[in-house]
Amino acid sequence: RYRLYSVGAALGGSIARPWGERNLRLTMSLDAIGESFRDRDVRTGAAGAAGDRLSGRVRTVGEFAWRQLTLTTAINLELAAQRPVGNPGPFAELPSASFDAMANPTASVRWLDGDVALKSNLAAYTRLPTVMEMFGDRGFTVGNPALVAERGWLADAGVVWAPDRGLGSVDRIVAEAVGFWGRARDTIAMASTTGVVARAENLGGSTSMGTEA
């Protein structure tokens, strides 16, 4: 039997200031979450693997609007501290204590002209292993203490057509075409080891791309 406890909190605020024909908005938000994993053998009552993780994120966003153009930039600063404790049992080992600091920038551009909008986004991201991926559940998921964070870049660009008038009995029309691309390193994915038990692994680099309409 295992239990995963999670509690979080969020705080945010924004400042908007007109500047001639231009508008500038600054937004800041703070998120924090605490997670605690506890494992106990239901037959013997013996305590198994246990660990705690505290993570937080500070997000600062700046939005600049001028005529049809809107430019948005942001920086995400994430901090995570992990403290494993307890006996992991015979099938897993505990990850070591760690502290991670990650800064991920993002940028987006949008151009609106009548019924047509052009948009583009670029973002860096970091995905930490989940508590379950690190500790497992002593059942069908085996923990992997050697996991490292997945990091990568995401980009997309597209066009949207949304006329303010309908067509016949259709009162709203929206057409969109988007192309996207992503590149990750140390990709985290679940891999089956015996056909029944799964274990999260870092698979190296991966690239994804495509279009949607």
mmCIF file of C-alpha atoms in Angstrom:
data_model
loop_
_atom_site.group_PDB
_atom_site.id
_atom_site.type_symbol
_atom_site.label_atom_id
_atom_site.label_comp_id
_atom_site.label_asym_id
_atom_site.label_seq_id
_atom_site.Cartn_x
_atom_site.Cartn_y
_atom_site.Cartn_z
ATOM 1 C CA ARG A 1 0.000 0.000 0.000
ATOM 2 C CA TYR A 2 1.269 3.464 -0.772
ATOM 3 C CA ARG A 3 0.007 6.998 -0.261
ATOM 4 C CA LEU A 4 0.854 10.227 -2.054
ATOM 5 C CA TYR A 5 0.003 13.499 -0.345
ATOM 6 C CA SER A 6 0.039 16.787 -2.242
ATOM 7 C CA VAL A 7 -0.741 20.366 -1.209
ATOM 8 C CA GLY A 8 -0.241 23.583 -3.136
ATOM 9 C CA ALA A 9 -0.779 27.336 -3.107
ATOM 10 C CA ALA A 10 -0.754 30.134 -5.690
ATOM 11 C CA LEU A 11 -0.419 33.929 -5.606
ATOM 12 C CA GLY A 12 -0.405 36.417 -8.473
ATOM 13 C CA GLY A 13 -0.816 40.031 -9.528
ATOM 14 C CA SER A 14 -0.518 42.309 -12.545
ATOM 15 C CA ILE A 15 0.204 45.929 -13.489
ATOM 16 C CA ALA A 16 -1.097 47.535 -16.708
ATOM 17 C CA ARG A 17 0.081 50.881 -18.046
ATOM 18 C CA PRO A 18 -0.970 52.717 -21.243
ATOM 19 C CA TRP A 19 1.876 54.349 -23.172
ATOM 20 C CA GLY A 20 0.517 56.450 -26.021
ATOM 21 C CA GLU A 21 -0.873 54.021 -28.590
ATOM 22 C CA ARG A 22 0.970 51.228 -26.834
ATOM 23 C CA ASN A 23 -0.075 49.164 -23.838
ATOM 24 C CA LEU A 24 2.286 47.420 -21.452
ATOM 25 C CA ARG A 25 1.211 44.789 -18.938
ATOM 26 C CA LEU A 26 3.421 43.048 -16.385
ATOM 27 C CA THR A 27 2.200 39.982 -14.531
ATOM 28 C CA MET A 28 3.879 37.964 -11.805
ATOM 29 C CA SER A 29 2.668 34.743 -10.217
ATOM 30 C CA LEU A 30 4.024 32.396 -7.571
ATOM 31 C CA ASP A 31 3.112 28.723 -7.235
ATOM 32 C CA ALA A 32 4.305 26.263 -4.614
ATOM 33 C CA ILE A 33 3.542 22.596 -4.086
ATOM 34 C CA GLY A 34 4.613 20.051 -1.496
ATOM 35 C CA GLU A 35 4.491 16.298 -2.111
ATOM 36 C CA SER A 36 5.025 13.456 0.323
ATOM 37 C CA PHE A 37 5.266 9.763 -0.614
ATOM 38 C CA ARG A 38 4.780 7.027 1.986
ATOM 39 C CA ASP A 39 4.862 3.247 1.458
ATOM 40 C CA ARG A 40 3.858 0.463 3.886
ATOM 41 C CA ASP A 41 3.605 -3.315 3.466
ATOM 42 C CA VAL A 42 -0.005 -4.289 4.231
ATOM 43 C CA ARG A 43 1.002 -7.808 5.331
ATOM 44 C CA THR A 44 3.842 -7.058 7.732
ATOM 45 C CA GLY A 45 3.185 -3.404 8.497
ATOM 46 C CA ALA A 46 6.816 -2.597 7.698
ATOM 47 C CA ALA A 47 7.505 0.886 6.343
ATOM 48 C CA GLY A 48 8.999 1.059 2.852
ATOM 49 C CA ALA A 49 10.242 3.876 0.666
ATOM 50 C CA ALA A 50 9.358 7.421 1.664
ATOM 51 C CA GLY A 51 10.285 10.821 0.351
ATOM 52 C CA ASP A 52 9.325 14.493 0.277
ATOM 53 C CA ARG A 53 9.532 17.069 -2.489
ATOM 54 C CA LEU A 54 8.982 20.818 -2.271
ATOM 55 C CA SER A 55 8.818 22.789 -5.503
ATOM 56 C CA GLY A 56 7.964 26.338 -6.466
ATOM 57 C CA ARG A 57 7.690 28.462 -9.570
ATOM 58 C CA VAL A 58 7.948 32.199 -10.135
ATOM 59 C CA ARG A 59 6.514 33.308 -13.486
ATOM 60 C CA THR A 60 7.013 36.823 -14.821
ATOM 61 C CA VAL A 61 5.142 37.862 -17.972
ATOM 62 C CA GLY A 62 5.465 41.044 -20.003
ATOM 63 C CA GLU A 63 2.913 41.895 -22.717
ATOM 64 C CA PHE A 64 3.434 44.738 -25.180
ATOM 65 C CA ALA A 65 0.593 45.695 -27.530
ATOM 66 C CA TRP A 66 0.840 48.211 -30.366
ATOM 67 C CA ARG A 67 -1.850 48.503 -33.025
ATOM 68 C CA GLN A 68 -2.320 45.013 -34.501
ATOM 69 C CA LEU A 69 0.822 43.580 -32.901
ATOM 70 C CA THR A 70 1.031 41.861 -29.506
ATOM 71 C CA LEU A 71 4.362 40.630 -28.161
ATOM 72 C CA THR A 72 4.465 38.488 -25.015
ATOM 73 C CA THR A 73 7.607 37.330 -23.238
ATOM 74 C CA ALA A 74 7.901 35.334 -20.027
ATOM 75 C CA ILE A 75 10.476 33.697 -17.807
ATOM 76 C CA ASN A 76 9.674 30.756 -15.549
ATOM 77 C CA LEU A 77 12.026 30.184 -12.635
ATOM 78 C CA GLU A 78 11.440 26.800 -11.004
ATOM 79 C CA LEU A 79 13.043 25.432 -7.846
ATOM 80 C CA ALA A 80 12.675 21.884 -6.529
ATOM 81 C CA ALA A 81 14.166 20.207 -3.457
ATOM 82 C CA GLN A 82 13.882 16.469 -2.837
ATOM 83 C CA ARG A 83 14.510 14.563 0.385
ATOM 84 C CA PRO A 84 14.163 10.774 0.238
ATOM 85 C CA VAL A 85 13.859 8.841 3.509
ATOM 86 C CA GLY A 86 13.012 5.311 4.629
ATOM 87 C CA ASN A 87 13.748 1.793 3.473
ATOM 88 C CA PRO A 88 13.162 1.266 -0.273
ATOM 89 C CA GLY A 89 12.710 -2.503 -0.044
ATOM 90 C CA PRO A 90 14.421 -5.255 -2.055
ATOM 91 C CA PHE A 91 13.332 -4.112 -5.534
ATOM 92 C CA ALA A 92 14.298 -0.446 -5.593
ATOM 93 C CA GLU A 93 16.765 2.051 -4.244
ATOM 94 C CA LEU A 94 16.135 5.546 -3.023
ATOM 95 C CA PRO A 95 17.182 8.547 -5.122
ATOM 96 C CA SER A 96 19.686 10.854 -3.497
ATOM 97 C CA ALA A 97 18.711 14.207 -2.049
ATOM 98 C CA SER A 98 18.760 16.896 -4.717
ATOM 99 C CA PHE A 99 18.099 20.547 -5.469
ATOM 100 C CA ASP A 100 17.240 21.741 -8.985
ATOM 101 C CA ALA A 101 16.975 25.297 -10.323
ATOM 102 C CA MET A 102 15.565 25.793 -13.817
ATOM 103 C CA ALA A 103 14.945 28.945 -15.880
ATOM 104 C CA ASN A 104 12.718 28.561 -18.947
ATOM 105 C CA PRO A 105 12.021 31.536 -21.259
ATOM 106 C CA THR A 106 9.029 31.825 -23.595
ATOM 107 C CA ALA A 107 8.038 34.283 -26.321
ATOM 108 C CA SER A 108 4.980 34.708 -28.518
ATOM 109 C CA VAL A 109 3.962 37.092 -31.297
ATOM 110 C CA ARG A 110 0.418 37.726 -32.561
ATOM 111 C CA TRP A 111 -0.661 39.921 -35.481
ATOM 112 C CA LEU A 112 -4.382 40.647 -35.856
ATOM 113 C CA ASP A 113 -5.737 42.236 -39.027
ATOM 114 C CA GLY A 114 -9.500 42.129 -39.407
ATOM 115 C CA ASP A 115 -10.671 38.530 -39.532
ATOM 116 C CA VAL A 116 -7.169 37.045 -39.817
ATOM 117 C CA ALA A 117 -4.619 36.472 -37.050
ATOM 118 C CA LEU A 118 -1.043 35.259 -37.403
ATOM 119 C CA LYS A 119 0.603 33.763 -34.342
ATOM 120 C CA SER A 120 3.899 32.173 -33.337
ATOM 121 C CA ASN A 121 5.262 30.757 -30.066
ATOM 122 C CA LEU A 122 8.642 29.591 -28.816
ATOM 123 C CA ALA A 123 9.213 28.093 -25.363
ATOM 124 C CA ALA A 124 11.798 26.194 -23.366
ATOM 125 C CA TYR A 125 10.545 23.667 -20.822
ATOM 126 C CA THR A 126 11.760 21.390 -18.048
ATOM 127 C CA ARG A 127 9.868 18.343 -16.790
ATOM 128 C CA LEU A 128 11.003 16.879 -13.495
ATOM 129 C CA PRO A 129 10.368 13.173 -12.839
ATOM 130 C CA THR A 130 7.212 12.647 -10.811
ATOM 131 C CA VAL A 131 7.349 11.217 -7.306
ATOM 132 C CA MET A 132 5.811 7.974 -8.608
ATOM 133 C CA GLU A 133 8.457 7.677 -11.347
ATOM 134 C CA MET A 134 11.209 8.161 -8.778
ATOM 135 C CA PHE A 135 9.868 5.915 -5.990
ATOM 136 C CA GLY A 136 7.529 3.468 -7.748
ATOM 137 C CA ASP A 137 4.538 1.851 -6.035
ATOM 138 C CA ARG A 138 5.956 -1.599 -5.168
ATOM 139 C CA GLY A 139 3.401 -2.985 -7.613
ATOM 140 C CA PHE A 140 3.262 -2.480 -11.358
ATOM 141 C CA THR A 141 5.528 0.604 -11.327
ATOM 142 C CA VAL A 142 9.173 0.291 -10.295
ATOM 143 C CA GLY A 143 10.909 3.471 -9.187
ATOM 144 C CA ASN A 144 13.969 4.734 -11.020
ATOM 145 C CA PRO A 145 16.173 6.905 -8.769
ATOM 146 C CA ALA A 146 18.594 7.644 -11.628
ATOM 147 C CA LEU A 147 16.055 9.707 -13.615
ATOM 148 C CA VAL A 148 17.076 13.212 -14.624
ATOM 149 C CA ALA A 149 14.849 16.063 -15.738
ATOM 150 C CA GLU A 150 13.583 16.158 -19.310
ATOM 151 C CA ARG A 151 14.423 19.437 -21.073
ATOM 152 C CA GLY A 152 13.543 20.784 -24.473
ATOM 153 C CA TRP A 153 12.160 23.429 -26.807
ATOM 154 C CA LEU A 154 8.696 23.792 -28.336
ATOM 155 C CA ALA A 155 7.706 26.014 -31.263
ATOM 156 C CA ASP A 156 4.581 26.560 -33.329
ATOM 157 C CA ALA A 157 3.250 28.997 -35.914
ATOM 158 C CA GLY A 158 -0.144 29.311 -37.494
ATOM 159 C CA VAL A 159 -2.947 31.360 -38.985
ATOM 160 C CA VAL A 160 -6.534 31.775 -37.755
ATOM 161 C CA TRP A 161 -9.501 33.017 -39.759
ATOM 162 C CA ALA A 162 -12.485 34.027 -37.598
ATOM 163 C CA PRO A 163 -14.944 36.322 -39.409
ATOM 164 C CA ASP A 164 -17.329 38.302 -37.252
ATOM 165 C CA ARG A 165 -20.246 37.275 -39.454
ATOM 166 C CA GLY A 166 -21.846 33.893 -39.898
ATOM 167 C CA LEU A 167 -22.686 31.925 -43.022
ATOM 168 C CA GLY A 168 -26.325 30.983 -43.489
ATOM 169 C CA SER A 169 -27.508 29.058 -40.450
ATOM 170 C CA VAL A 170 -23.957 28.936 -39.044
ATOM 171 C CA ASP A 171 -23.460 31.879 -36.714
ATOM 172 C CA ARG A 172 -19.751 31.344 -36.018
ATOM 173 C CA ILE A 173 -16.901 30.234 -38.270
ATOM 174 C CA VAL A 174 -13.334 29.574 -37.122
ATOM 175 C CA ALA A 175 -10.632 28.042 -39.323
ATOM 176 C CA GLU A 176 -7.098 27.424 -38.082
ATOM 177 C CA ALA A 177 -3.907 25.870 -39.466
ATOM 178 C CA VAL A 178 -0.854 25.332 -37.254
ATOM 179 C CA GLY A 179 2.572 23.793 -37.681
ATOM 180 C CA PHE A 180 4.509 22.646 -34.602
ATOM 181 C CA TRP A 181 7.964 21.375 -33.697
ATOM 182 C CA GLY A 182 9.498 20.035 -30.499
ATOM 183 C CA ARG A 183 12.940 18.859 -29.473
ATOM 184 C CA ALA A 184 13.638 17.144 -26.138
ATOM 185 C CA ARG A 185 16.636 15.570 -24.458
ATOM 186 C CA ASP A 186 16.551 12.990 -21.670
ATOM 187 C CA THR A 187 12.943 12.227 -22.632
ATOM 188 C CA ILE A 188 11.070 10.477 -19.799
ATOM 189 C CA ALA A 189 8.862 7.563 -20.837
ATOM 190 C CA MET A 190 7.488 4.417 -19.229
ATOM 191 C CA ALA A 191 9.158 1.208 -20.472
ATOM 192 C CA SER A 192 7.912 -2.319 -19.773
ATOM 193 C CA THR A 193 10.599 -4.556 -18.274
ATOM 194 C CA THR A 194 8.840 -7.921 -17.928
ATOM 195 C CA GLY A 195 5.614 -7.341 -19.820
ATOM 196 C CA VAL A 196 3.792 -6.482 -16.584
ATOM 197 C CA VAL A 197 6.046 -4.189 -14.558
ATOM 198 C CA ALA A 198 6.887 -0.738 -15.968
ATOM 199 C CA ARG A 199 9.778 1.545 -15.130
ATOM 200 C CA ALA A 200 10.351 5.158 -16.196
ATOM 201 C CA GLU A 201 13.500 5.665 -18.271
ATOM 202 C CA ASN A 202 15.394 8.553 -19.861
ATOM 203 C CA LEU A 203 15.344 7.670 -23.565
ATOM 204 C CA GLY A 204 17.775 10.278 -24.859
ATOM 205 C CA GLY A 205 16.779 12.829 -27.486
ATOM 206 C CA SER A 206 13.498 12.979 -29.395
ATOM 207 C CA THR A 207 12.000 15.249 -32.046
ATOM 208 C CA SER A 208 8.345 15.756 -32.932
ATOM 209 C CA MET A 209 6.801 17.836 -35.690
ATOM 210 C CA GLY A 210 3.574 18.081 -37.594
ATOM 211 C CA THR A 211 0.614 20.172 -38.681
ATOM 212 C CA GLU A 212 -2.947 20.584 -37.461
ATOM 213 C CA ALA A 213 -5.964 22.137 -39.146
#
